PDB file of C-alpha atoms and ligand atoms in Angstrom:
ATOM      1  CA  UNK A 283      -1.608-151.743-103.062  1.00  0.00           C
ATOM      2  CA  UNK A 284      -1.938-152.945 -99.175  1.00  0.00           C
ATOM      3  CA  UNK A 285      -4.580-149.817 -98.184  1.00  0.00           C
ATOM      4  CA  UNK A 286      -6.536-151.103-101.542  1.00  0.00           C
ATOM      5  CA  UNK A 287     -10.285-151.479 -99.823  1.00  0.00           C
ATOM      6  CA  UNK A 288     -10.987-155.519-100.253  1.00  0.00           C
ATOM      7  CA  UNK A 289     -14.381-156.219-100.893  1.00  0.00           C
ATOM      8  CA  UNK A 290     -15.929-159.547 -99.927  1.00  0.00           C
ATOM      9  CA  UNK A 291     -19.404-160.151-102.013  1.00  0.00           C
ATOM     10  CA  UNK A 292     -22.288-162.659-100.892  1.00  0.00           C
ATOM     11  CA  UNK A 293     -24.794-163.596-103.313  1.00  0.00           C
ATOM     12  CA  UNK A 294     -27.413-166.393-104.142  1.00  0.00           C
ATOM     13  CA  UNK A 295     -28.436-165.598-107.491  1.00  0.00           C
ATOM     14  CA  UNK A 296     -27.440-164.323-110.799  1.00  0.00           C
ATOM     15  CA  UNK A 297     -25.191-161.397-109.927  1.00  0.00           C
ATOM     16  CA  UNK A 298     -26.069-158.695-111.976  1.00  0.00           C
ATOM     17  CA  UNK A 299     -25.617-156.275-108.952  1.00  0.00           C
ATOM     18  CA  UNK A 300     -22.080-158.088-108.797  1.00  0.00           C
ATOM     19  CA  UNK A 301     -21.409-157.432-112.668  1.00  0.00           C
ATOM     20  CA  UNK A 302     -21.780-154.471-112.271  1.00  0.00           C
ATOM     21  CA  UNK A 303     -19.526-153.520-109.223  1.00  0.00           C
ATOM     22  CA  UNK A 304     -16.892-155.741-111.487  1.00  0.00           C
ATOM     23  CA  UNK A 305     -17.604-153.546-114.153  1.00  0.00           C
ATOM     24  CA  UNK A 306     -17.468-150.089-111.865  1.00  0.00           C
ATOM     25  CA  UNK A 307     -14.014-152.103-110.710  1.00  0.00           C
ATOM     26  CA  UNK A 308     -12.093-152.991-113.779  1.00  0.00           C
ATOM     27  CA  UNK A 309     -12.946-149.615-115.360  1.00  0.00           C
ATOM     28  CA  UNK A 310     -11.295-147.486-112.614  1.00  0.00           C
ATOM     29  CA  UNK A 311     -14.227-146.102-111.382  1.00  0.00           C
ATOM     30  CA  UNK A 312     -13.841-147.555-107.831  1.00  0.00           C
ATOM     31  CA  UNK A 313     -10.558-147.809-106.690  1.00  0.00           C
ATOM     32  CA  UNK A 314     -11.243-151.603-104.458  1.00  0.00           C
ATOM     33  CA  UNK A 315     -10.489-154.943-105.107  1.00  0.00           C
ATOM     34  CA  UNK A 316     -13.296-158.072-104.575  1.00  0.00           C
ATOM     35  CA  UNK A 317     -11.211-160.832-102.328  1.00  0.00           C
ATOM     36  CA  UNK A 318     -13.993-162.941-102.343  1.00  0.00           C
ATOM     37  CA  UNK A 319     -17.584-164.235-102.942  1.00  0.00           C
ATOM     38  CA  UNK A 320     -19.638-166.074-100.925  1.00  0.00           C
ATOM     39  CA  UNK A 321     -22.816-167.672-102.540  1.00  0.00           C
ATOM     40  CA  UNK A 322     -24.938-170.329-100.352  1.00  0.00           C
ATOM     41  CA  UNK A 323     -26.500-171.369-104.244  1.00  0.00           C
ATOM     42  CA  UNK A 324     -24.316-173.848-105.687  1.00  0.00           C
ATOM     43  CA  UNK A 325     -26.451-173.231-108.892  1.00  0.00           C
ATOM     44  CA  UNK A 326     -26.406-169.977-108.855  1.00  0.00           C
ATOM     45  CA  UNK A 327     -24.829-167.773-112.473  1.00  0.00           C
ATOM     46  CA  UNK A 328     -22.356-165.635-109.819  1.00  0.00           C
ATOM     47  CA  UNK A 329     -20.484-168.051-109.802  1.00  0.00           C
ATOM     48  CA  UNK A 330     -20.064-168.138-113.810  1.00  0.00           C
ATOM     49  CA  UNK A 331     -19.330-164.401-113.378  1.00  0.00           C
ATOM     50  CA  UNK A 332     -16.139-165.278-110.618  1.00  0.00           C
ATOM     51  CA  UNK A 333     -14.963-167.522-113.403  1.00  0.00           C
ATOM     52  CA  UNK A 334     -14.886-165.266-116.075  1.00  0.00           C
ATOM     53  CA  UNK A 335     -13.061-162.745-113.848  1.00  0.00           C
ATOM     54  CA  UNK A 336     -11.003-164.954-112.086  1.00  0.00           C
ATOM     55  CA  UNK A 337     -12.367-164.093-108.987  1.00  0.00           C
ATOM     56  CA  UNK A 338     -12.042-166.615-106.021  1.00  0.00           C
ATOM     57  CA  UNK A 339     -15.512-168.204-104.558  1.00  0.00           C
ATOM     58  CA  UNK A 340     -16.496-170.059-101.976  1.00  0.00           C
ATOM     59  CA  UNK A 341     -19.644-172.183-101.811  1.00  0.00           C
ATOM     60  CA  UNK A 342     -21.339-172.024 -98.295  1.00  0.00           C
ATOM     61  CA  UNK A 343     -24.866-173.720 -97.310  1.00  0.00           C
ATOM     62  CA  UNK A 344     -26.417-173.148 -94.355  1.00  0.00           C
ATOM     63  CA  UNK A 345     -26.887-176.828 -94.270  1.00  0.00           C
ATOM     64  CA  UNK A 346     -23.493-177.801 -93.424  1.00  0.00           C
ATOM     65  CA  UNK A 347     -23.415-176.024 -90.129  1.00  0.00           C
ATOM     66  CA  UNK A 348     -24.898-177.074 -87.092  1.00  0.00           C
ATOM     67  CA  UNK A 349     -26.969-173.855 -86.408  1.00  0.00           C
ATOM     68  CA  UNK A 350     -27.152-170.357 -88.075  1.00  0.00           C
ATOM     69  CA  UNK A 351     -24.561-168.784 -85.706  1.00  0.00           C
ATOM     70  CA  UNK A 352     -21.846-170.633 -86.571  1.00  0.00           C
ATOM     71  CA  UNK A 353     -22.573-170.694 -90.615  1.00  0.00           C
ATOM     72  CA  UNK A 354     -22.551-166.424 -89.735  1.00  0.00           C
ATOM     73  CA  UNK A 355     -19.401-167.112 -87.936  1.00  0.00           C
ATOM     74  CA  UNK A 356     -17.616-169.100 -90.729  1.00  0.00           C
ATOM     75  CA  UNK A 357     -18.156-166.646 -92.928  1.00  0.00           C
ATOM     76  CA  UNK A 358     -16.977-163.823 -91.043  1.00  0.00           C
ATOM     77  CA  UNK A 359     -14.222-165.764 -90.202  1.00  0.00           C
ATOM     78  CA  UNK A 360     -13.501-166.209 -94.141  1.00  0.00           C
ATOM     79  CA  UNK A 361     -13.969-162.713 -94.850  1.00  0.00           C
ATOM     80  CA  UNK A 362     -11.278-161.498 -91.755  1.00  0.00           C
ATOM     81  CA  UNK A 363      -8.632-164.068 -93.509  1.00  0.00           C
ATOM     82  CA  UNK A 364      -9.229-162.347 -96.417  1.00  0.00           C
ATOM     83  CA  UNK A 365      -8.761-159.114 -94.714  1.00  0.00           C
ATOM     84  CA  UNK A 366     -12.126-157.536 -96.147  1.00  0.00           C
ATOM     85  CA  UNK A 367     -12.630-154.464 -95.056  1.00  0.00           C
ATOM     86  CA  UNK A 368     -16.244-153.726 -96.821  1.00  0.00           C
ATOM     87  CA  UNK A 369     -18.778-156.966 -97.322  1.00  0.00           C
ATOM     88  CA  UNK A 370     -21.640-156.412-100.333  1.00  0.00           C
ATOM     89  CA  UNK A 371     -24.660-158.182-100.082  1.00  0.00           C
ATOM     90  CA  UNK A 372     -25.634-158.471-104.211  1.00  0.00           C
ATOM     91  CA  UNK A 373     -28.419-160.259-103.782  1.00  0.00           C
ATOM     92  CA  UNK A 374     -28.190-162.488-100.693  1.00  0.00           C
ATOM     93  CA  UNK A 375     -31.651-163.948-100.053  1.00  0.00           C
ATOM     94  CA  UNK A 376     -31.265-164.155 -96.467  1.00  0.00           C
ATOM     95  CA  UNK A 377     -31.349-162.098 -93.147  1.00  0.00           C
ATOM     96  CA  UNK A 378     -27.264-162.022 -91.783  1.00  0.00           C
ATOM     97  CA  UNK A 379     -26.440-163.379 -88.490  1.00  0.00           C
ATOM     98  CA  UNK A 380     -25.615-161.324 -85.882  1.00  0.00           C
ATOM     99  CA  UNK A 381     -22.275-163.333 -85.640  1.00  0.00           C
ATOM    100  CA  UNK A 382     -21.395-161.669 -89.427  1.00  0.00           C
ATOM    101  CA  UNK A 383     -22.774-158.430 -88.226  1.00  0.00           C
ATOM    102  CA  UNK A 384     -21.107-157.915 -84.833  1.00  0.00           C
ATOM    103  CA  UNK A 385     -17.661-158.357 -86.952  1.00  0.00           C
ATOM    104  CA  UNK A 386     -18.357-155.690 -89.580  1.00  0.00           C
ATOM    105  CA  UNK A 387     -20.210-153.237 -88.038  1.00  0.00           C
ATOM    106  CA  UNK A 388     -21.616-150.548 -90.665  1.00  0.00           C
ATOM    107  CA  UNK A 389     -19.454-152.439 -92.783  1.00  0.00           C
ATOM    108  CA  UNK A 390     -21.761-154.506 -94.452  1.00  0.00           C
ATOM    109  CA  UNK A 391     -23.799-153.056 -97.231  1.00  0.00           C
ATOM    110  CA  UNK A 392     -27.193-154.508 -98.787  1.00  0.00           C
ATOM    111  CA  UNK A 393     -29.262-153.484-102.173  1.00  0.00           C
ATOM    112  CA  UNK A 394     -32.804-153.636-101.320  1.00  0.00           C
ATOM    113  CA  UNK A 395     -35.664-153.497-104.491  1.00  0.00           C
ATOM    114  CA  UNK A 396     -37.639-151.226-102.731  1.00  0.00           C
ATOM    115  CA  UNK A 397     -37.577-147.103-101.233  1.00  0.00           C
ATOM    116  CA  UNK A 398     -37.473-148.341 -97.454  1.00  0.00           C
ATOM    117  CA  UNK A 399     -38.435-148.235 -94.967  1.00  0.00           C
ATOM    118  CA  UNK A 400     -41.831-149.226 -97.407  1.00  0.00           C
ATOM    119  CA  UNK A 401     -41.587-152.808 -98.946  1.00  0.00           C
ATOM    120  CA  UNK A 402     -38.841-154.553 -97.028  1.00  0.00           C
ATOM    121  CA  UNK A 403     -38.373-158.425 -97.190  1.00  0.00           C
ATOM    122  CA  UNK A 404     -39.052-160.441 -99.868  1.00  0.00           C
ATOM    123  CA  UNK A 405     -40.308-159.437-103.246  1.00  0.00           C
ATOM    124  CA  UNK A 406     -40.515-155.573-102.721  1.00  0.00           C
ATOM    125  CA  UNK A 407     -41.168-154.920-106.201  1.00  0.00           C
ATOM    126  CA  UNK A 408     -44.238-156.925-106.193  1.00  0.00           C
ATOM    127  CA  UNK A 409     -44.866-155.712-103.356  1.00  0.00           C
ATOM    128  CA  UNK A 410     -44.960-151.878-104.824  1.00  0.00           C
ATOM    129  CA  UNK A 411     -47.494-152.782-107.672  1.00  0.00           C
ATOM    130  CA  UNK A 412     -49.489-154.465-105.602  1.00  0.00           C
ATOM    131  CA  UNK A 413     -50.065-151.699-103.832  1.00  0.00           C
ATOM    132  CA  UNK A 414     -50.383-149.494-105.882  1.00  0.00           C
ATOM    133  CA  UNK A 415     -47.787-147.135-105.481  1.00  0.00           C
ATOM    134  CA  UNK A 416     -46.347-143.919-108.425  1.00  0.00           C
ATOM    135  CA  UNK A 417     -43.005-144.103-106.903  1.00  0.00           C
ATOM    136  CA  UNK A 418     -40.876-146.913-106.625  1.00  0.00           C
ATOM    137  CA  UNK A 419     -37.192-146.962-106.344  1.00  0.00           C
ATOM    138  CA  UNK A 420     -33.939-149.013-104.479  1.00  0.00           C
ATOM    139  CA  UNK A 421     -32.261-148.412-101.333  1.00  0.00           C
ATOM    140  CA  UNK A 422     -28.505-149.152-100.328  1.00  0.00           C
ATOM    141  CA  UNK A 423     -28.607-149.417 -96.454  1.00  0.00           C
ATOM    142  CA  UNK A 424     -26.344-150.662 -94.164  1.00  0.00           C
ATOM    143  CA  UNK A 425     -27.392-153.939 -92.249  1.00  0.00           C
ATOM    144  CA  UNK A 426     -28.183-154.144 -88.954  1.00  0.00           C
ATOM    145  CA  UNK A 427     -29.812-157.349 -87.304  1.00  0.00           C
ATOM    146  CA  UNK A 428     -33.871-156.230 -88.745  1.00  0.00           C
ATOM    147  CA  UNK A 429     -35.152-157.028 -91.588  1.00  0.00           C
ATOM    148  CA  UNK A 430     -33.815-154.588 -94.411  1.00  0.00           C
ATOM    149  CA  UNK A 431     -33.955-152.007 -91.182  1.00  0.00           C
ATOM    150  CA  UNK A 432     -30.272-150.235 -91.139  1.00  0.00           C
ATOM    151  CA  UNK A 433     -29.259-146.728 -91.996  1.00  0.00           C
ATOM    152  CA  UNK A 434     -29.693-146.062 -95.823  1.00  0.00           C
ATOM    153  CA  UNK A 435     -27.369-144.730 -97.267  1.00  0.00           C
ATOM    154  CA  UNK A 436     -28.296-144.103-100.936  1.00  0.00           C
ATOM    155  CA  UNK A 437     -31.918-144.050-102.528  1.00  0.00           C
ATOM    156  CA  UNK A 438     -33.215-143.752-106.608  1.00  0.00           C
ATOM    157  CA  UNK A 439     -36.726-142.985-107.261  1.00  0.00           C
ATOM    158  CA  UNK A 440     -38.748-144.639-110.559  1.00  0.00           C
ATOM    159  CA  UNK A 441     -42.057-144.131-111.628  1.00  0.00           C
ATOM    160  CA  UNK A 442     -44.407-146.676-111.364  1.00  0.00           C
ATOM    161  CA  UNK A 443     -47.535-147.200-113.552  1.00  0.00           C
ATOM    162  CA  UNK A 444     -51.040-148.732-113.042  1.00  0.00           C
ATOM    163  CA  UNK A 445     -50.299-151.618-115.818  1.00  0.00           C
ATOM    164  CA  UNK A 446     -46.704-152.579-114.556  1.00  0.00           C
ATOM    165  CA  UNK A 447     -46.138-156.241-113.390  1.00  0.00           C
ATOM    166  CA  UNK A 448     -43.504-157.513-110.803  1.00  0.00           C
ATOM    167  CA  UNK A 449     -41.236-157.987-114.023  1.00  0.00           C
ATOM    168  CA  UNK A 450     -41.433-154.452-115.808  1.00  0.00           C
ATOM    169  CA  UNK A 451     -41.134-152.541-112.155  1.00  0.00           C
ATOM    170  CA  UNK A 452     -38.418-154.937-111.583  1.00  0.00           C
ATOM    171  CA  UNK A 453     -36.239-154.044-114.723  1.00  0.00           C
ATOM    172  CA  UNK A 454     -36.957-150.404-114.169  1.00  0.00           C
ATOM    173  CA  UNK A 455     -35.819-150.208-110.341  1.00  0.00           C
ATOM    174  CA  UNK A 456     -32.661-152.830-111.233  1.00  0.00           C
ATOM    175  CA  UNK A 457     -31.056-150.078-113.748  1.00  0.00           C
ATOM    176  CA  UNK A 458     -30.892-147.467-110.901  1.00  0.00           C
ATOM    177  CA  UNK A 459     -29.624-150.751-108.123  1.00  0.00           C
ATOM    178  CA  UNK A 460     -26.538-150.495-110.841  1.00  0.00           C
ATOM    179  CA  UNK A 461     -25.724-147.309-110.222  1.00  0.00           C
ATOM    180  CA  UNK A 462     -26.508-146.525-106.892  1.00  0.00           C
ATOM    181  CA  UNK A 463     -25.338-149.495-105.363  1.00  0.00           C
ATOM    182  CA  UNK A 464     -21.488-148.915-107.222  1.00  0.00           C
ATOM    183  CA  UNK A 465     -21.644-145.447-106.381  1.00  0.00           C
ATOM    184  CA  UNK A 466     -22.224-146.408-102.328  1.00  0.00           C
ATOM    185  CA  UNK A 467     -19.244-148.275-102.699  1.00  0.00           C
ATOM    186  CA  UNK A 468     -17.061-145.845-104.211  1.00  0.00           C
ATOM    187  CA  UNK A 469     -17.960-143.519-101.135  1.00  0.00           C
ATOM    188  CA  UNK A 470     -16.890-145.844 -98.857  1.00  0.00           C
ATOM    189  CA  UNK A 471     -13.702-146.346-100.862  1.00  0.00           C
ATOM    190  CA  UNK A 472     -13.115-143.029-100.326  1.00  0.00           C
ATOM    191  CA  UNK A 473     -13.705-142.619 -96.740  1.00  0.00           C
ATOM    192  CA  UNK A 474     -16.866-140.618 -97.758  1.00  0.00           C
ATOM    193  CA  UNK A 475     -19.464-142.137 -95.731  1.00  0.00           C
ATOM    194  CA  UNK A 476     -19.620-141.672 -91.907  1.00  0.00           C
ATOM    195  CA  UNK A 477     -22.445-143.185 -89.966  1.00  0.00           C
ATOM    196  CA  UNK A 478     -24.352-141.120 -86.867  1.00  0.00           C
ATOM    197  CA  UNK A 479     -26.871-143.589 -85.342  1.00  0.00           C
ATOM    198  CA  UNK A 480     -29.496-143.661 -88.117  1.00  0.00           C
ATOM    199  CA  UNK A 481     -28.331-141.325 -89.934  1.00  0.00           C
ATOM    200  CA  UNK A 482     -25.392-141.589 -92.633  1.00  0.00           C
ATOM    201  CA  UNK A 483     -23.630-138.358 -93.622  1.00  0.00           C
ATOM    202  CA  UNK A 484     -22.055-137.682 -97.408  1.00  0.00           C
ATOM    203  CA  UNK A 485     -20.253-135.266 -98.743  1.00  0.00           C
ATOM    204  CA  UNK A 486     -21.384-134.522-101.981  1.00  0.00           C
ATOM    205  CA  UNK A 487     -23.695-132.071-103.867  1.00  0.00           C
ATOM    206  CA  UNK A 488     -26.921-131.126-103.520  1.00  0.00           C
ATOM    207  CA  UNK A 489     -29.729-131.010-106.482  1.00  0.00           C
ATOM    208  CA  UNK A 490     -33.172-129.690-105.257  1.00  0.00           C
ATOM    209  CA  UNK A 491     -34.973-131.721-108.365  1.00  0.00           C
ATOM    210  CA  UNK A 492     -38.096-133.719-107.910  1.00  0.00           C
ATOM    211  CA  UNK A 493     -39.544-136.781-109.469  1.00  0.00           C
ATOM    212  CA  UNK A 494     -43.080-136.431-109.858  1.00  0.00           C
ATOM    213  CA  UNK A 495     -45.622-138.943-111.550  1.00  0.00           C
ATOM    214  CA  UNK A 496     -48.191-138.749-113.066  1.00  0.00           C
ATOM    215  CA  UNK A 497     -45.872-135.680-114.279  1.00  0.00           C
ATOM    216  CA  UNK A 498     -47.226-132.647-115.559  1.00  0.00           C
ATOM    217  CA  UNK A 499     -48.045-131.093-112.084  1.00  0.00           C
ATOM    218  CA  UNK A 500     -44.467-128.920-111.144  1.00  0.00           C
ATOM    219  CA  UNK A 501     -44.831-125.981-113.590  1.00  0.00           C
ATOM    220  CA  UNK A 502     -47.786-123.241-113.924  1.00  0.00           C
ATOM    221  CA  UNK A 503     -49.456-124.887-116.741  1.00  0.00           C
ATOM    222  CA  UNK A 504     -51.634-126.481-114.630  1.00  0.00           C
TER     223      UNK A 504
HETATM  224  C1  GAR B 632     -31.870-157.395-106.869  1.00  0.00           C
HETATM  225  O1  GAR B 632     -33.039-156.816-107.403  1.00  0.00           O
HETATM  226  C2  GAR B 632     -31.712-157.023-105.412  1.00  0.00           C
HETATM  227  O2  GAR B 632     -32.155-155.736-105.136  1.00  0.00           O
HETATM  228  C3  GAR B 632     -32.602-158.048-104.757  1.00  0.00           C
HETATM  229  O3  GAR B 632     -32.361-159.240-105.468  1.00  0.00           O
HETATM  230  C4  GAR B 632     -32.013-158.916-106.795  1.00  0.00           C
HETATM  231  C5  GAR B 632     -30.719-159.608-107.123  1.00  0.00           C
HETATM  232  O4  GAR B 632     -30.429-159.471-108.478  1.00  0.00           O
HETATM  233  N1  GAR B 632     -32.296-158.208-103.377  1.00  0.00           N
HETATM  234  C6  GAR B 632     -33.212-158.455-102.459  1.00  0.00           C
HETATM  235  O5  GAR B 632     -34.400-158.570-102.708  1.00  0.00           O
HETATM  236  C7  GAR B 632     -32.679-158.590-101.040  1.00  0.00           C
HETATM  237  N2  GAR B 632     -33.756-158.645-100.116  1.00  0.00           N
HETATM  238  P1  GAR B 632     -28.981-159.751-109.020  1.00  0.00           P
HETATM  239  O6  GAR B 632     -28.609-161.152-108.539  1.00  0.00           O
HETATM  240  O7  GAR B 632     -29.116-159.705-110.506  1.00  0.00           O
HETATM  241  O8  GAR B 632     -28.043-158.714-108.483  1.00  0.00           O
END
């Protein structure tokens, strides 16, 4: 069991990313274990979910530490005692410290609600209606110290419509965050993801399909 990858999670929010790397988990489908979560929301439903799974958690506010380095630093130092070897950010509404990064280099992955390197920071979704956009999607990147900036690593695409709000784009893009963002982890489980400056190589097979919308306009019947 020792060479089992341990995965330390950090989230603020309600954790359906996180539910659904538990649920990838306890069906076999990635072969990891979670040592940990980290949540700086003592409010928020992830921490219901570590309960119900008897997973441990720790509570950590930025508050209680004298400057942002050092809350960075006591968590990566929480995350080494665990012996982590991959951290998950499900839904952590902040940008990580260097301190955090500089100890897991491209070993720290994030779900973003948006096809970056368009709509990073807060509220992509919104942030794709608003302007208007017929493709939307989710990226799994690894974090650097920018703003949603590191190499991506896995991408799903989703039509987007002139009458969508924040909350139906939202619901469309977060079905695909459940499976990519699971499936990014089970490649790194399996030593299946090596990193070349921006660039992340995969192994896997390739599909030459495209998602067009309005659809209608990839076949001669035009
Ligand atoms: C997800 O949509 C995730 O992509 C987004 O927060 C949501 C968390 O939902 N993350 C970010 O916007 C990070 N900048 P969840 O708590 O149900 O997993």
């Amino acid at each position: 069991m020792s060479d089992v990858l341990k995965i330390g999670v950090l989230a603020s929010g309600r954790g359906s990313n996180f539910q659904s790397i538990i649920d990838n988990i306890e069906s076999g489908h990635i072969k990891a274990l979670i040592s940990v979560l980290v949540t700086d929301n003592p409010g928020a439903y992830v921490l219901e979910r570590c309960r119900k799974h008897t997973i441990e958690s720790l509570i950590m506010k930025p508050a209680d530490y004298p400057d942002r380095n050092s809350y960075y630093a006591a968590i990566a130092d929480e995350l080494m005692k665990r012996e982590v070897g991959l951290v998950v950010l499900a839904g952590f509404m902040r940008v990580v410290g260097k301190a955090l990064i500089d100890t897991f280099p491209n070993k720290i992955m994030n779900i973003h609600p948006a096809l970056l390197p368009s709509f990073p920071g807060l509220h992509g979704q919104k942030q794709a209606v608003d302007y208007g956009v017929k493709l939307a999607g989710c990226t799994v990147h690894f974090v650097d110290e920018g703003v949603d900036t590191g190499p991506i690593i896995i991408q799903a695409a989703v039509p987007a419509y002139h009458d969508d709000t924040e909350d139906s784009l939202s619901d469309r893009v977060l079905r695909k965050e459940h499976l990519i963002f699971p499936y990014a982890i089970r490649l790194f489980s399996e030593n299946n993801i090596k990193v070349e400056g921006r660039k992340v190589i995969i192994n896997s097979k390739r599909e030459d399909q495209s998602l067009i919308n309005p659809p209608g306009t990839d076949n001669q019947s035009l």
